[in-house]
Each structure stands twice: as structure tokens, then as C-alpha cells.
Amino acid sequence: MTEHLPRPSGPRVRPLVHAPGHPAGPRPARRPHPVGDGPRTARNPRAGCAPAGVPPRPRTAAPGGAGHTELAARFAHRLVEVLCGTRPVHQLQRHTTLPGFHQLAALVRSGPLRPRGRSPHPRLGRVHDSVPVPGAVEACVRVELGPRHHVLAFRLERHTRTGQWQCAAVETR
């Protein structure tokens, strides 16, 4: 005997993963990509987009030499958003080392860049960066928050195994 349970009211929730042997249901038909004439593969979905004879551009984990300024500027912008409270601190967790994340979380709790009163938008000055040793970038930037000015300094280090840049230290005054 099987017992039927009452069905809950509300929208029906479809599972993300279907059980083996269960039909996933009808899938929409895929249209061919309009750009390019080469075949597309699952490994490289953009294979048909590049003109013939042009090798694909190599992907790098981080910019080289002169690109450190751009890397530091992008990270400074995200750090200021976290310190001002417009971005949650945990969004930068995988982009920081453990000691760097503890420093950042402590700075967020103390709130040195929290807007007081009317919330003016922070303005970042020019990012000054240096490469003290290969695999490390130290940068500082002036942050204008209404009538107040702050300085934000941080250190980015390249992870030895993954090659990803991570923030190892943060300081603000």
C-alpha cells in the first residue's frame, strides 16, 4: 500500500539535479552561433569566433609588468567598497590570505571609512604601486570621503600554487 501525502501549496520547486534514469524534460534547441565559420566544441566555445589563422590569445592569471597598476587599482576600488560598507567583506575572502582577511575584517568592524551623516561617495586618487620583490605588489591610494581624506595601503602577493593574486596586508589611516 502506498500512502499519498498532501501536496504543499505554493510554487513547485524543480530539482537542480535529476536522479539517474529520470528524464530531464525537454531542452530548448540550440541555435548555431552566427559569428565565425569554424566548428564550436565544448572545450572551446569561442573557437568559431576567431578569424582563421589567428592564434587564440593566451590567458594569464595576472597582468605582467606594467599591468600591476591596473591590478592594484581594481583591488583598491573593491577594498574601498568593502571599507565603506557598500560591499560585504566576505566577497573578498577568496582574494585574501588568512592574515589579510583578519586585518580587513578588523578594519571593517572599526569603520575608518564608514560615511558619517550624509553618505558621500568615496573618490579614489591615483594608485601608487611598487614591486618590492617578484610576486608581490605594494600599493597605496588616497581616498576622499567628503571633507575627510584617508590613505589606504595594501600588499598583494601571488599564490605559489594557483598563481592568483591575494591581499596579504591592509592598512588605513
PDB file of C-alpha atoms in Angstrom, residues 30-131:
ATOM      1  CA  ARG A  30      20.424  25.375 -29.551  1.00  0.00           C
ATOM      2  CA  ARG A  31      20.908  27.686 -32.456  1.00  0.00           C
ATOM      3  CA  PRO A  32      24.284  27.849 -34.186  1.00  0.00           C
ATOM      4  CA  HIS A  33      26.452  30.812 -33.337  1.00  0.00           C
ATOM      5  CA  PRO A  34      26.100  33.461 -36.062  1.00  0.00           C
ATOM      6  CA  VAL A  35      29.721  34.661 -35.958  1.00  0.00           C
ATOM      7  CA  GLY A  36      32.547  32.631 -37.453  1.00  0.00           C
ATOM      8  CA  ASP A  37      32.568  29.666 -39.730  1.00  0.00           C
ATOM      9  CA  GLY A  38      34.557  27.105 -37.745  1.00  0.00           C
ATOM     10  CA  PRO A  39      33.047  24.393 -35.615  1.00  0.00           C
ATOM     11  CA  ARG A  40      32.479  25.064 -31.937  1.00  0.00           C
ATOM     12  CA  THR A  41      33.440  22.498 -29.381  1.00  0.00           C
ATOM     13  CA  ALA A  42      32.516  22.047 -25.754  1.00  0.00           C
ATOM     14  CA  ARG A  43      36.140  22.626 -24.806  1.00  0.00           C
ATOM     15  CA  ASN A  44      36.420  25.994 -26.555  1.00  0.00           C
ATOM     16  CA  PRO A  45      33.030  27.666 -27.084  1.00  0.00           C
ATOM     17  CA  ARG A  46      34.618  30.656 -28.848  1.00  0.00           C
ATOM     18  CA  ALA A  47      36.561  28.572 -31.390  1.00  0.00           C
ATOM     19  CA  GLY A  48      34.338  29.633 -34.275  1.00  0.00           C
ATOM     20  CA  CYS A  49      34.508  33.339 -33.397  1.00  0.00           C
ATOM     21  CA  ALA A  50      38.170  33.985 -34.173  1.00  0.00           C
ATOM     22  CA  PRO A  51      39.219  34.634 -37.757  1.00  0.00           C
ATOM     23  CA  ALA A  52      41.107  31.819 -39.433  1.00  0.00           C
ATOM     24  CA  GLY A  53      44.862  31.860 -38.946  1.00  0.00           C
ATOM     25  CA  VAL A  54      44.795  33.971 -35.757  1.00  0.00           C
ATOM     26  CA  PRO A  55      46.045  32.019 -32.725  1.00  0.00           C
ATOM     27  CA  PRO A  56      43.935  32.345 -29.584  1.00  0.00           C
ATOM     28  CA  ARG A  57      45.129  34.893 -27.063  1.00  0.00           C
ATOM     29  CA  PRO A  58      46.796  33.208 -24.080  1.00  0.00           C
ATOM     30  CA  ARG A  59      45.056  33.645 -20.755  1.00  0.00           C
ATOM     31  CA  THR A  60      47.194  34.724 -17.841  1.00  0.00           C
ATOM     32  CA  ALA A  61      46.411  34.617 -14.150  1.00  0.00           C
ATOM     33  CA  ALA A  62      47.523  38.216 -13.689  1.00  0.00           C
ATOM     34  CA  PRO A  63      48.831  41.053 -15.790  1.00  0.00           C
ATOM     35  CA  GLY A  64      52.551  41.316 -16.347  1.00  0.00           C
ATOM     36  CA  GLY A  65      54.999  44.139 -15.611  1.00  0.00           C
ATOM     37  CA  ALA A  66      53.147  47.343 -16.416  1.00  0.00           C
ATOM     38  CA  GLY A  67      49.755  45.793 -15.617  1.00  0.00           C
ATOM     39  CA  HIS A  68      50.385  45.876 -11.875  1.00  0.00           C
ATOM     40  CA  THR A  69      48.939  49.378 -11.701  1.00  0.00           C
ATOM     41  CA  GLU A  70      45.662  48.202 -13.220  1.00  0.00           C
ATOM     42  CA  LEU A  71      45.549  45.209 -10.862  1.00  0.00           C
ATOM     43  CA  ALA A  72      46.208  47.432  -7.842  1.00  0.00           C
ATOM     44  CA  ALA A  73      43.597  49.985  -8.968  1.00  0.00           C
ATOM     45  CA  ARG A  74      40.885  47.337  -9.369  1.00  0.00           C
ATOM     46  CA  PHE A  75      41.654  45.832  -5.981  1.00  0.00           C
ATOM     47  CA  ALA A  76      41.805  49.264  -4.314  1.00  0.00           C
ATOM     48  CA  HIS A  77      38.336  50.047  -5.655  1.00  0.00           C
ATOM     49  CA  ARG A  78      36.951  46.815  -4.178  1.00  0.00           C
ATOM     50  CA  LEU A  79      38.700  47.402  -0.852  1.00  0.00           C
ATOM     51  CA  VAL A  80      37.200  50.879  -0.564  1.00  0.00           C
ATOM     52  CA  GLU A  81      33.735  49.485  -1.316  1.00  0.00           C
ATOM     53  CA  VAL A  82      34.183  46.942   1.493  1.00  0.00           C
ATOM     54  CA  LEU A  83      35.526  49.516   3.957  1.00  0.00           C
ATOM     55  CA  CYS A  84      32.691  51.941   3.150  1.00  0.00           C
ATOM     56  CA  GLY A  85      30.086  49.240   3.666  1.00  0.00           C
ATOM     57  CA  THR A  86      28.720  49.058   0.112  1.00  0.00           C
ATOM     58  CA  ARG A  87      30.195  45.579  -0.496  1.00  0.00           C
ATOM     59  CA  PRO A  88      30.190  42.700   2.028  1.00  0.00           C
ATOM     60  CA  VAL A  89      33.602  41.756   3.385  1.00  0.00           C
ATOM     61  CA  HIS A  90      33.138  38.082   2.532  1.00  0.00           C
ATOM     62  CA  GLN A  91      33.187  38.863  -1.197  1.00  0.00           C
ATOM     63  CA  LEU A  92      36.931  39.415  -0.861  1.00  0.00           C
ATOM     64  CA  GLN A  93      37.558  36.352   1.290  1.00  0.00           C
ATOM     65  CA  ARG A  94      38.922  34.198  -1.519  1.00  0.00           C
ATOM     66  CA  HIS A  95      41.074  37.104  -2.722  1.00  0.00           C
ATOM     67  CA  THR A  96      42.889  37.497   0.596  1.00  0.00           C
ATOM     68  CA  THR A  97      45.214  35.383   2.678  1.00  0.00           C
ATOM     69  CA  LEU A  98      44.007  34.399   6.143  1.00  0.00           C
ATOM     70  CA  PRO A  99      46.015  37.126   7.987  1.00  0.00           C
ATOM     71  CA  GLY A 100      44.956  39.654   5.347  1.00  0.00           C
ATOM     72  CA  PHE A 101      41.299  38.737   5.780  1.00  0.00           C
ATOM     73  CA  HIS A 102      41.578  39.130   9.567  1.00  0.00           C
ATOM     74  CA  GLN A 103      43.095  42.597   9.095  1.00  0.00           C
ATOM     75  CA  LEU A 104      40.354  43.537   6.637  1.00  0.00           C
ATOM     76  CA  ALA A 105      37.579  42.255   8.916  1.00  0.00           C
ATOM     77  CA  ALA A 106      39.041  44.220  11.848  1.00  0.00           C
ATOM     78  CA  LEU A 107      39.140  47.377   9.728  1.00  0.00           C
ATOM     79  CA  VAL A 108      35.519  46.870   8.672  1.00  0.00           C
ATOM     80  CA  ARG A 109      34.477  46.491  12.317  1.00  0.00           C
ATOM     81  CA  SER A 110      36.324  49.656  13.364  1.00  0.00           C
ATOM     82  CA  GLY A 111      34.842  51.524  10.389  1.00  0.00           C
ATOM     83  CA  PRO A 112      37.546  54.066   9.456  1.00  0.00           C
ATOM     84  CA  LEU A 113      35.957  54.737   6.060  1.00  0.00           C
ATOM     85  CA  ARG A 114      32.309  54.461   7.091  1.00  0.00           C
ATOM     86  CA  PRO A 115      30.442  57.532   5.898  1.00  0.00           C
ATOM     87  CA  ARG A 116      29.000  59.573   8.762  1.00  0.00           C
ATOM     88  CA  GLY A 117      25.820  61.548   8.319  1.00  0.00           C
ATOM     89  CA  ARG A 118      25.054  62.097   4.673  1.00  0.00           C
ATOM     90  CA  SER A 119      26.811  59.394   2.719  1.00  0.00           C
ATOM     91  CA  PRO A 120      29.175  60.983   0.206  1.00  0.00           C
ATOM     92  CA  HIS A 121      30.600  58.693  -2.429  1.00  0.00           C
ATOM     93  CA  PRO A 122      34.283  57.943  -1.931  1.00  0.00           C
ATOM     94  CA  ARG A 123      36.674  59.234  -4.578  1.00  0.00           C
ATOM     95  CA  LEU A 124      39.903  57.407  -5.183  1.00  0.00           C
ATOM     96  CA  GLY A 125      43.052  59.254  -6.133  1.00  0.00           C
ATOM     97  CA  ARG A 126      45.879  57.869  -8.220  1.00  0.00           C
ATOM     98  CA  VAL A 127      47.081  54.430  -7.156  1.00  0.00           C
ATOM     99  CA  HIS A 128      50.807  54.330  -6.391  1.00  0.00           C
ATOM    100  CA  ASP A 129      52.238  50.837  -6.701  1.00  0.00           C
ATOM    101  CA  SER A 130      55.642  49.224  -6.420  1.00  0.00           C
ATOM    102  CA  VAL A 131      57.048  45.734  -6.894  1.00  0.00           C
TER     103      VAL A 131
END
